[in-house]
Amino acid sequence: MASCSGPQGNNDQKTTKHSSTEDSLQKYVDERLAIYEKVKLTTNINELSVNDRKILPLMIQAAKIMDELFWKQAYPQRDSLLSTIKDEKSREFLLINYGPWDRLNGDKPFISGIGPKPDGATFYPAGMTKEELKNSDVKDKSGQYSVIRKDDKGKLTSIPYHVLYATELQKASSLLKQAALLADDTGLKKYLNLRADALLSDNYTASDYAWLDMKTNTLDLIIGPIENYEDKLFNARASYEAYVLVKDKVWSKKLAKYVNMLPQLQQGLPVDAKYKAEKPGTDSELNAYDVVYYAGDCNAGSKTIAVNLPNDEVIQQKKGTRRSQLKNAMKAKFDKILLPIAKELIDKDQLQYINFDAFFANVMFHEVAHGLGIKKTVTGKGFVKEALQEQYSWLEEGKADVLGLYMVTGLLKKGELEGDIKQFYTTYMAGILRSVRFGAASAHGKANMQCFNFFKDNGAFIRNDNGTYKVDFVKFEDSMNKLSNLIITLQGNGDKAAVEKTQREKAVITPELQADLDKLTKRGIPVDVVFEQGVDVLGVK
């Protein structure tokens, strides 16, 4: 009797513990799902030509294929896991996060039995160490467009994306070719054809140049393996994504003049001459768009509201980049998130300075600022990206944050931008408080925390006794210049150890700040948006 009752008691305890864990995770999912606000992605399709209306569904179909490919990269067990989950909220939360880890909360697992998220996603064999790959004879150890696998004998090999995902990429390529046949705009036609070929070869250079050459197109499509954020092991492998875009030609015309000012702004950077000797490319554009479809990497976690591409450093230096402002998504975040946050956390006397035009400009110049600074180290370590590896992305985002503000300040002083500096600085402060809610796991999250803590340490703002934040406009500008100097110097030196130290010390959320952010959650203010999107929402077939 005793020998039987012992194990039975242990089983009861295990069952109770398992049930308690399940309840706790369910409560977590319920709370976290509520942080997302649903937004419909639409545009005025009546302004599109007949052929453009036919092209949009083809672009969206191709984007959906990128979405499936990103699932294969991030969490290929999606369907098998979904089949075991009965709770609809847990299923929905898993789909938002492209896996069972909460992307806006340090990749915390929210499904029972799921361990930590692998740093290498599925780009590398499970359990592979950095040293193992470094010591192997694989040729493209840091290739953007391949995965690393082990063969039957345990030897590391690489497989190109266009081989591994040949079936899906052939379908996407065919859709782009169909769209190209319908395209009236010659630049768009050329780009779609070249991008269709690139998906099947992993050679994206020609299509990147063709994309930058497009000037008169109304529709646009960003598609392919682009960003390296998902590869937290080496920051090397690119993830599939897509944006389907409709150009806002009125706003785009307003933005056109700023790119030509990059060389002058580069020379004024608050760093030693050797760190600003490079000449940024100016043959590129600032454009505003309505985004009508997100897919893959850009739809996972915090939603992108502006894009600066291509990422190829050689193309950036020779040709420049295109900075795409996703105006409708940006307006949704301003109205539904930033304004309510400002009313809770910004000093009541400074609330008058919060406005959308300042928010739009701050985000826009963040993207422009990726073209400023330094691409090659001054210490002979090659490109900054190569020298800093997995530490590159978050520091580059931090650079764009603070240099965007530097650009705004400089353009206001030159009379090239309208508005009051107090509007831009106060809205920037509210923007930081919005973005730090994404957590410190992502590149953007680390960048925001570095900025917040650096500005705080330098007195750029104070926290009032009632928990609101008040900007010191003089110290804000001084802190901006100091942080600009620090980041560009770190990049130019290619000192990875120093960047790691900076991340450990500055890219963290303090308990005091977390308490203030928790207040926003209790007030029901969303952290981010999720989209209702597709041909049905747009009203095209």
Coordinates of C-alpha atoms in Angstrom, one line a residue:
M1 CA 0.0 0.0 0.0
A2 CA 2.7 2.4 1.0
S3 CA 4.8 1.6 -2.1
C4 CA 1.8 2.3 -4.3
S5 CA 0.7 5.5 -2.7
G6 CA 4.1 7.1 -2.9
P7 CA 4.4 7.3 -6.7
Q8 CA 0.7 8.2 -7.0
G9 CA 1.2 11.2 -4.7
N10 CA 4.2 12.4 -6.8
N11 CA 2.0 12.1 -9.9
D12 CA -0.7 14.2 -8.3
Q13 CA 1.9 16.8 -7.4
K14 CA 3.3 16.8 -11.0
T15 CA -0.3 17.1 -12.4
T16 CA -1.1 20.0 -10.1
K17 CA 2.2 21.7 -11.0
H18 CA 1.6 21.2 -14.7
S19 CA -1.9 22.5 -14.4
S20 CA -0.6 25.6 -12.5
T21 CA 1.9 26.2 -15.2
E22 CA -0.7 26.0 -17.9
D23 CA -3.0 28.4 -16.0
S24 CA -0.1 30.8 -15.5
L25 CA 0.8 30.7 -19.2
Q26 CA -2.8 31.2 -20.3
K27 CA -3.1 34.2 -18.1
Y28 CA 0.1 35.6 -19.6
V29 CA -1.2 35.1 -23.2
D30 CA -4.5 36.8 -22.3
E31 CA -2.7 39.8 -20.9
R32 CA -0.1 40.0 -23.7
L33 CA -2.6 39.6 -26.6
A34 CA -4.3 42.7 -25.3
I35 CA -1.3 44.9 -26.0
Y36 CA -2.0 44.8 -29.8
E37 CA -4.4 47.1 -31.5
K38 CA -5.9 45.9 -34.8
V39 CA -5.5 48.3 -37.7
K40 CA -6.9 47.9 -41.3
L41 CA -4.3 48.6 -44.0
T42 CA -6.0 50.4 -46.8
T43 CA -5.4 53.0 -49.5
N44 CA -7.4 54.9 -52.1
I45 CA -7.5 52.3 -54.9
N46 CA -9.6 54.7 -57.0
E47 CA -6.4 56.6 -57.8
L48 CA -4.7 53.5 -59.2
S49 CA -4.7 52.6 -62.9
V50 CA -6.6 49.5 -64.1
N51 CA -3.4 47.6 -64.5
D52 CA -2.1 48.6 -61.1
R53 CA -5.3 47.2 -59.6
K54 CA -4.5 43.9 -61.3
I55 CA -0.9 43.9 -60.2
L56 CA -1.7 44.4 -56.5
P57 CA -3.2 40.9 -55.9
L58 CA -0.2 39.3 -57.6
M59 CA 2.2 41.2 -55.3
I60 CA 0.2 40.2 -52.3
Q61 CA 0.3 36.5 -53.4
A62 CA 4.1 36.7 -53.7
A63 CA 4.3 38.4 -50.3
K64 CA 2.3 35.5 -48.8
I65 CA 5.0 33.1 -50.0
M66 CA 7.6 35.2 -48.2
D67 CA 5.5 34.8 -45.1
E68 CA 5.6 31.1 -45.4
L69 CA 9.4 31.1 -46.0
F70 CA 9.9 33.2 -42.9
W71 CA 7.9 30.7 -40.8
K72 CA 10.3 28.0 -42.1
Q73 CA 13.2 30.1 -41.0
A74 CA 11.8 31.2 -37.6
Y75 CA 9.7 28.2 -36.5
P76 CA 9.0 25.4 -39.0
Q77 CA 7.0 23.4 -36.5
R78 CA 4.1 25.9 -36.7
D79 CA 1.4 23.5 -38.0
S80 CA 2.3 20.6 -35.7
L81 CA 2.3 23.0 -32.7
L82 CA -1.0 24.7 -33.7
S83 CA -2.7 21.3 -33.9
T84 CA -2.0 20.7 -30.2
I85 CA -3.3 24.2 -29.1
K86 CA -7.1 24.4 -28.5
D87 CA -7.2 27.9 -27.0
E88 CA -7.9 30.5 -29.7
K89 CA -6.0 33.3 -28.0
S90 CA -2.9 31.2 -27.7
R91 CA -3.1 30.3 -31.4
E92 CA -3.6 33.9 -32.3
F93 CA -0.6 35.0 -30.1
L94 CA 1.6 32.3 -31.7
L95 CA 0.7 33.6 -35.2
I96 CA 1.5 37.2 -34.2
N97 CA 4.9 36.2 -32.9
Y98 CA 5.8 33.7 -35.6
G99 CA 6.5 31.1 -33.0
P100 CA 6.0 30.3 -29.3
W101 CA 8.2 33.1 -28.0
D102 CA 7.0 36.6 -27.1
R103 CA 9.1 38.9 -29.4
L104 CA 8.1 42.1 -27.4
N105 CA 9.1 40.6 -24.1
G106 CA 12.7 39.2 -24.5
D107 CA 11.5 36.2 -26.5
K108 CA 9.9 34.7 -23.4
P109 CA 8.3 31.2 -24.1
F110 CA 4.5 31.2 -23.7
I111 CA 3.6 27.6 -24.6
S112 CA 4.1 24.8 -22.0
G113 CA 7.2 22.7 -22.7
I114 CA 8.9 25.2 -25.0
G115 CA 12.5 26.1 -24.1
P116 CA 14.5 29.3 -24.9
K117 CA 14.5 30.6 -28.4
P118 CA 17.7 29.4 -30.3
D119 CA 19.9 32.4 -31.1
G120 CA 20.6 30.9 -34.6
A121 CA 16.9 30.2 -35.3
T122 CA 17.0 27.5 -38.0
F123 CA 19.9 29.0 -39.9
Y124 CA 22.3 26.6 -38.1
P125 CA 22.2 23.1 -36.7
A126 CA 20.8 22.8 -33.2
G127 CA 23.5 23.1 -30.6
M128 CA 26.2 24.3 -33.1
T129 CA 28.7 26.7 -31.5
K130 CA 30.3 29.7 -33.0
E131 CA 33.7 28.1 -32.8
E132 CA 32.5 25.0 -34.6
L133 CA 31.5 27.0 -37.6
K134 CA 34.6 29.2 -37.5
N135 CA 36.9 26.2 -37.4
S136 CA 35.0 24.4 -40.3
D137 CA 35.9 24.6 -44.0
V138 CA 32.5 26.0 -45.0
K139 CA 33.2 28.7 -47.6
D140 CA 30.3 31.0 -46.9
K141 CA 30.4 30.9 -43.1
S142 CA 28.7 34.3 -42.9
G143 CA 26.7 34.1 -46.1
Q144 CA 23.5 36.0 -46.2
Y145 CA 21.6 33.6 -48.4
S146 CA 22.4 30.1 -47.2
V147 CA 21.8 27.9 -44.2
I148 CA 24.3 25.7 -42.4
R149 CA 23.5 22.0 -42.0
K150 CA 25.3 18.9 -40.9
D151 CA 25.7 16.0 -43.3
D152 CA 25.4 12.3 -42.4
K153 CA 29.0 12.3 -41.2
G154 CA 28.5 15.3 -39.0
K155 CA 30.4 17.7 -41.3
L156 CA 29.1 21.2 -41.6
T157 CA 27.9 22.2 -45.1
S158 CA 26.0 25.2 -46.6
I159 CA 22.9 25.1 -48.7
P160 CA 21.9 28.2 -50.7
Y161 CA 18.4 29.6 -50.2
H162 CA 17.5 29.2 -53.8
V163 CA 18.2 25.5 -53.6
L164 CA 16.6 24.9 -50.2
Y165 CA 13.4 26.9 -51.0
A166 CA 13.4 26.3 -54.8
T167 CA 9.7 25.3 -55.0
E168 CA 8.4 28.3 -53.1
L169 CA 10.8 30.8 -54.8
Q170 CA 9.8 29.5 -58.3
K171 CA 6.1 30.3 -57.5
A172 CA 7.0 33.8 -56.2
S173 CA 9.2 34.5 -59.2
S174 CA 6.4 33.5 -61.6
L175 CA 4.0 35.9 -59.8
L176 CA 6.5 38.8 -60.2
K177 CA 6.9 38.0 -63.9
Q178 CA 3.1 38.1 -64.3
A179 CA 3.1 41.5 -62.6
A180 CA 5.9 42.8 -64.8
L181 CA 3.8 41.9 -67.9
L182 CA 1.0 44.2 -66.6
A183 CA 3.3 47.0 -65.4
D184 CA 2.9 50.3 -67.4
D185 CA 5.8 51.9 -65.6
T186 CA 9.1 50.9 -67.3
G187 CA 11.1 51.2 -64.1
L188 CA 8.7 48.9 -62.2
K189 CA 8.6 46.5 -65.1
K190 CA 12.4 46.2 -65.1
Y191 CA 12.7 45.8 -61.4
L192 CA 10.0 43.1 -61.1
N193 CA 11.7 41.1 -63.8
L194 CA 15.1 41.4 -62.2
R195 CA 13.8 40.7 -58.7
A196 CA 12.0 37.6 -60.1
D197 CA 15.4 36.3 -61.4
A198 CA 17.1 37.3 -58.2
L199 CA 14.8 35.1 -56.1
L200 CA 16.0 32.1 -58.1
S201 CA 19.7 32.9 -57.9
D202 CA 20.3 34.7 -54.6
N203 CA 22.0 37.5 -56.6
Y204 CA 20.2 40.6 -55.7
T205 CA 22.6 43.4 -56.8
A206 CA 21.1 44.1 -60.2
S207 CA 17.6 44.2 -58.9
D208 CA 18.7 46.5 -56.0
Y209 CA 20.1 49.0 -58.5
A210 CA 17.0 48.7 -60.6
W211 CA 14.9 49.4 -57.6
L212 CA 16.8 52.6 -56.8
D213 CA 16.5 53.7 -60.4
M214 CA 12.6 53.6 -60.2
K215 CA 11.4 57.2 -60.1
T216 CA 7.9 57.4 -61.6
N217 CA 6.2 54.2 -60.2
T218 CA 3.0 54.2 -58.2
L219 CA 3.2 50.7 -56.9
D220 CA 6.3 49.3 -55.1
L221 CA 7.3 45.9 -53.7
I222 CA 10.1 45.2 -51.3
I223 CA 10.6 41.4 -51.4
G224 CA 13.2 38.8 -50.6
P225 CA 15.7 37.9 -47.8
I226 CA 16.6 41.3 -46.4
E227 CA 17.3 41.9 -42.7
N228 CA 19.6 39.9 -40.4
Y229 CA 17.7 40.5 -37.1
E230 CA 16.5 36.9 -36.7
D231 CA 20.1 35.5 -36.8
K232 CA 21.2 36.5 -33.3
L233 CA 24.1 34.1 -33.4
F234 CA 26.1 35.9 -36.1
N235 CA 23.8 38.6 -37.5
A236 CA 24.6 37.2 -40.9
R237 CA 21.7 35.2 -42.4
A238 CA 18.9 37.2 -44.0
S239 CA 15.2 36.6 -43.4
Y240 CA 12.4 36.6 -46.0
E241 CA 9.9 39.4 -45.9
A242 CA 7.8 41.6 -48.1
Y243 CA 6.0 45.0 -48.2
V244 CA 3.4 45.9 -50.8
L245 CA 3.3 49.7 -51.2
V246 CA 1.4 52.4 -52.9
K247 CA 3.3 55.7 -53.3
D248 CA 1.9 58.9 -51.8
K249 CA 3.2 61.2 -54.6
V250 CA 2.2 64.5 -52.8
W251 CA 4.2 63.7 -49.7
S252 CA 7.0 62.2 -51.6
K253 CA 7.5 65.4 -53.6
K254 CA 7.9 67.3 -50.3
L255 CA 10.6 65.0 -49.1
A256 CA 12.7 64.9 -52.2
K257 CA 15.1 67.8 -51.3
Y258 CA 16.6 66.4 -48.2
V259 CA 18.8 63.6 -49.7
N260 CA 21.0 66.2 -51.5
M261 CA 21.9 67.7 -48.1
L262 CA 23.5 64.5 -46.8
P263 CA 27.1 65.4 -47.7
Q264 CA 26.8 68.8 -46.0
L265 CA 25.3 67.2 -42.9
Q266 CA 28.0 64.5 -42.9
Q267 CA 30.7 67.1 -42.7
G268 CA 29.0 68.7 -39.6
L269 CA 28.9 65.5 -37.6
P270 CA 30.2 66.0 -34.0
V271 CA 33.2 63.5 -34.5
D272 CA 36.8 63.7 -35.4
A273 CA 37.5 64.1 -39.2
K274 CA 38.6 60.6 -39.8
Y275 CA 35.2 59.2 -38.7
K276 CA 33.3 61.4 -41.3
A277 CA 35.6 61.2 -44.3
E278 CA 33.2 59.0 -46.3
K279 CA 30.9 60.6 -48.8
P280 CA 27.3 59.4 -48.5
G281 CA 25.5 58.6 -51.8
T282 CA 22.9 61.1 -52.9
D283 CA 21.3 59.4 -55.9
S284 CA 18.4 58.1 -53.9
E285 CA 15.0 59.1 -52.7
L286 CA 12.8 59.9 -49.8
N287 CA 9.3 58.6 -50.5
A288 CA 6.1 58.3 -48.5
Y289 CA 3.8 55.3 -49.0
D290 CA 0.6 53.6 -47.9
V291 CA 1.6 50.1 -47.0
V292 CA -1.1 47.6 -47.8
Y293 CA 0.6 44.3 -46.9
Y294 CA 3.3 43.2 -44.5
A295 CA 4.7 39.7 -44.7
G296 CA 7.5 37.7 -42.9
D297 CA 10.2 39.3 -40.9
C298 CA 8.8 42.8 -41.0
N299 CA 5.4 41.5 -39.7
A300 CA 7.0 39.7 -36.7
G301 CA 7.1 41.6 -33.4
S302 CA 7.1 45.4 -33.6
K303 CA 5.9 46.6 -36.9
T304 CA 8.2 48.7 -39.1
I305 CA 7.0 52.1 -40.0
A306 CA 9.9 53.2 -42.2
V307 CA 12.4 51.3 -44.3
N308 CA 16.0 52.2 -45.5
L309 CA 17.3 49.9 -48.2
P310 CA 19.2 48.3 -49.7
N311 CA 21.5 47.1 -46.9
D312 CA 24.5 46.4 -49.2
E313 CA 27.3 48.8 -48.1
V314 CA 28.8 48.9 -51.6
I315 CA 25.5 50.0 -53.2
Q316 CA 24.9 52.5 -50.3
Q317 CA 28.3 54.1 -51.1
K318 CA 28.0 54.1 -54.9
K319 CA 24.3 54.8 -55.2
G320 CA 22.7 55.6 -51.9
T321 CA 19.5 54.2 -50.5
R322 CA 15.7 54.7 -50.7
R323 CA 14.0 55.7 -47.5
S324 CA 10.4 54.6 -47.5
Q325 CA 8.1 56.2 -45.0
L326 CA 5.0 54.0 -44.3
K327 CA 2.7 56.9 -43.6
N328 CA -0.6 55.1 -42.9
A329 CA 1.0 52.7 -40.5
M330 CA 2.9 55.6 -38.9
K331 CA -0.3 57.6 -38.4
A332 CA -2.0 54.6 -36.8
K333 CA 0.8 54.2 -34.3
F334 CA 0.8 57.9 -33.5
D335 CA -3.0 58.1 -32.9
K336 CA -3.5 54.9 -31.1
I337 CA -0.2 54.6 -29.1
L338 CA 2.1 57.6 -29.0
L339 CA -0.6 60.2 -28.1
P340 CA -2.1 58.2 -25.3
I341 CA 1.4 57.5 -23.9
A342 CA 2.3 61.2 -24.1
K343 CA -0.9 62.0 -22.1
E344 CA 0.3 59.6 -19.4
L345 CA 4.0 60.2 -19.2
I346 CA 4.9 63.6 -20.7
D347 CA 4.9 66.7 -18.5
K348 CA 1.5 68.4 -18.9
D349 CA 3.2 71.7 -19.8
Q350 CA 5.0 70.1 -22.7
L351 CA 2.1 68.1 -24.1
Q352 CA 1.4 71.0 -26.5
Y353 CA 4.6 70.1 -28.4
I354 CA 3.5 66.6 -29.4
N355 CA 2.4 66.4 -33.0
F356 CA 2.3 64.0 -36.0
D357 CA 4.5 66.1 -38.3
A358 CA 7.3 66.0 -35.8
F359 CA 6.8 62.3 -35.3
F360 CA 6.8 61.8 -39.1
A361 CA 10.0 63.8 -39.4
N362 CA 11.8 62.1 -36.6
V363 CA 11.1 58.7 -38.1
M364 CA 11.9 59.8 -41.6
F365 CA 15.3 61.2 -40.6
H366 CA 16.1 58.1 -38.7
E367 CA 16.0 56.3 -42.0
V368 CA 18.0 59.0 -43.8
A369 CA 20.6 58.9 -41.0
H370 CA 21.5 55.3 -41.9
G371 CA 23.3 57.0 -44.8
L372 CA 25.4 59.2 -42.5
G373 CA 28.4 58.2 -40.4
I374 CA 30.9 55.5 -41.3
K375 CA 30.6 52.2 -43.2
K376 CA 34.3 51.1 -43.1
T377 CA 36.3 51.0 -39.9
V378 CA 39.4 53.3 -39.5
T379 CA 41.3 50.5 -37.9
G380 CA 41.6 48.2 -40.9
K381 CA 38.9 45.8 -39.7
G382 CA 36.9 46.1 -42.9
F383 CA 33.2 47.1 -42.9
V384 CA 31.7 48.0 -39.6
K385 CA 29.1 45.2 -40.0
E386 CA 31.9 42.6 -40.4
A387 CA 33.8 43.9 -37.4
L388 CA 30.9 44.1 -35.0
Q389 CA 29.0 41.0 -36.2
E390 CA 26.0 40.3 -34.0
Q391 CA 26.6 43.6 -32.2
Y392 CA 26.2 45.6 -35.4
S393 CA 22.4 45.9 -35.9
W394 CA 21.4 47.3 -32.5
L395 CA 24.2 49.9 -32.6
E396 CA 23.4 50.9 -36.2
E397 CA 19.7 51.4 -35.1
G398 CA 21.0 53.6 -32.2
K399 CA 23.1 55.6 -34.6
A400 CA 20.1 56.2 -36.9
D401 CA 18.0 57.3 -33.9
V402 CA 20.3 59.9 -32.7
L403 CA 21.7 61.1 -36.0
G404 CA 18.1 61.5 -37.2
L405 CA 17.6 63.9 -34.4
Y406 CA 20.9 65.6 -35.3
M407 CA 19.6 66.1 -38.9
V408 CA 16.3 67.6 -37.7
T409 CA 18.2 70.0 -35.4
G410 CA 20.6 71.0 -38.2
L411 CA 17.9 71.5 -40.8
L412 CA 15.8 73.6 -38.5
K413 CA 18.8 75.9 -37.9
K414 CA 19.3 76.2 -41.6
G415 CA 15.6 77.0 -42.2
E416 CA 15.2 73.9 -44.3
L417 CA 12.6 72.4 -42.0
E418 CA 9.5 74.1 -40.5
G419 CA 8.5 73.8 -36.8
D420 CA 9.7 74.4 -33.3
I421 CA 12.7 72.4 -32.0
K422 CA 10.6 71.8 -28.8
Q423 CA 8.1 69.9 -30.9
F424 CA 10.7 67.6 -32.3
Y425 CA 12.5 67.0 -29.0
T426 CA 9.4 66.4 -27.0
T427 CA 7.8 64.1 -29.6
Y428 CA 11.2 62.3 -29.8
M429 CA 11.0 61.7 -26.0
A430 CA 7.5 60.4 -26.3
G431 CA 8.7 58.2 -29.2
I432 CA 11.4 56.7 -27.0
L433 CA 8.8 55.9 -24.3
R434 CA 6.7 54.2 -27.0
S435 CA 9.5 52.2 -28.5
V436 CA 11.1 51.0 -25.2
R437 CA 7.9 49.0 -24.6
F438 CA 9.1 46.6 -27.3
G439 CA 11.6 45.3 -24.8
A440 CA 15.4 45.1 -25.0
A441 CA 15.6 41.8 -27.0
S442 CA 15.4 43.3 -30.5
A443 CA 17.9 45.5 -32.2
H444 CA 15.5 48.5 -32.1
G445 CA 14.8 47.8 -28.4
K446 CA 18.5 47.8 -27.4
A447 CA 19.0 51.0 -29.4
N448 CA 16.1 52.7 -27.7
M449 CA 17.3 51.7 -24.2
Q450 CA 20.8 53.0 -24.9
C451 CA 19.4 56.3 -26.0
F452 CA 17.0 56.6 -23.0
N453 CA 19.7 55.7 -20.4
F454 CA 22.4 57.9 -22.0
F455 CA 20.0 60.9 -22.2
K456 CA 18.9 60.3 -18.6
D457 CA 22.5 60.2 -17.3
N458 CA 23.3 63.4 -19.1
G459 CA 20.2 65.3 -17.8
A460 CA 18.4 65.6 -21.1
F461 CA 15.2 65.0 -19.3
I462 CA 14.0 64.6 -15.7
R463 CA 11.3 62.4 -14.2
N464 CA 8.8 64.4 -12.1
D465 CA 7.5 63.2 -8.8
N466 CA 4.2 62.3 -10.4
G467 CA 6.0 59.9 -12.9
T468 CA 5.9 62.2 -15.9
Y469 CA 9.0 63.2 -18.0
K470 CA 10.1 66.7 -18.8
V471 CA 12.6 67.5 -21.5
D472 CA 15.5 69.9 -20.8
F473 CA 15.8 71.3 -24.4
V474 CA 19.4 72.6 -24.0
K475 CA 20.8 69.4 -22.5
F476 CA 18.8 67.3 -25.0
E477 CA 20.8 68.8 -27.8
D478 CA 24.1 68.4 -25.9
S479 CA 23.3 64.8 -25.1
M480 CA 22.4 64.1 -28.8
N481 CA 25.8 65.3 -29.9
K482 CA 27.6 63.3 -27.2
L483 CA 25.8 60.1 -28.1
S484 CA 26.4 60.7 -31.8
N485 CA 30.1 61.0 -31.1
L486 CA 30.1 57.8 -29.0
I487 CA 28.3 55.6 -31.5
I488 CA 30.2 56.7 -34.6
T489 CA 33.5 56.3 -32.8
L490 CA 32.6 52.8 -31.6
Q491 CA 31.6 51.9 -35.2
G492 CA 34.6 53.5 -36.8
N493 CA 37.0 51.7 -34.4
G494 CA 35.2 48.4 -35.0
D495 CA 35.7 47.6 -31.3
K496 CA 33.3 44.8 -30.7
A497 CA 34.3 44.3 -27.0
A498 CA 33.6 48.0 -26.3
V499 CA 30.2 47.7 -28.0
E500 CA 29.4 44.6 -25.9
K501 CA 30.3 46.6 -22.8
T502 CA 28.0 49.5 -23.9
Q503 CA 25.2 47.1 -24.5
R504 CA 25.5 45.5 -21.0
E505 CA 25.6 48.8 -19.3
K506 CA 23.1 51.0 -21.3
A507 CA 20.8 48.7 -23.3
V508 CA 18.8 47.7 -20.2
I509 CA 15.4 48.6 -18.8
T510 CA 15.6 49.9 -15.2
P511 CA 13.0 48.9 -12.6
E512 CA 11.8 52.5 -12.4
L513 CA 11.2 52.8 -16.1
Q514 CA 9.5 49.4 -16.2
A515 CA 7.1 50.5 -13.4
D516 CA 6.2 53.5 -15.6
L517 CA 5.7 51.3 -18.6
D518 CA 3.5 49.0 -16.6
K519 CA 1.2 51.9 -15.9
L520 CA 0.6 52.2 -19.6
T521 CA -0.4 48.6 -19.8
K522 CA -2.8 49.0 -16.9
R523 CA -4.3 51.9 -18.7
G524 CA -5.0 49.6 -21.7
I525 CA -2.7 51.5 -24.0
P526 CA -1.5 49.2 -26.8
V527 CA 2.2 48.4 -27.3
D528 CA 1.9 47.8 -31.0
V529 CA -0.5 47.0 -33.9
V530 CA -1.5 44.0 -35.9
F531 CA -2.9 44.3 -39.3
E532 CA -6.1 43.3 -41.0
Q533 CA -4.8 43.2 -44.6
G534 CA -5.2 41.6 -48.0
V535 CA -7.2 41.8 -51.2
D536 CA -10.5 41.7 -49.3
V537 CA -9.6 44.6 -47.1
L538 CA -8.4 46.6 -50.1
G539 CA -11.4 45.7 -52.3
V540 CA -9.3 44.3 -55.2
K541 CA -9.5 40.9 -56.7

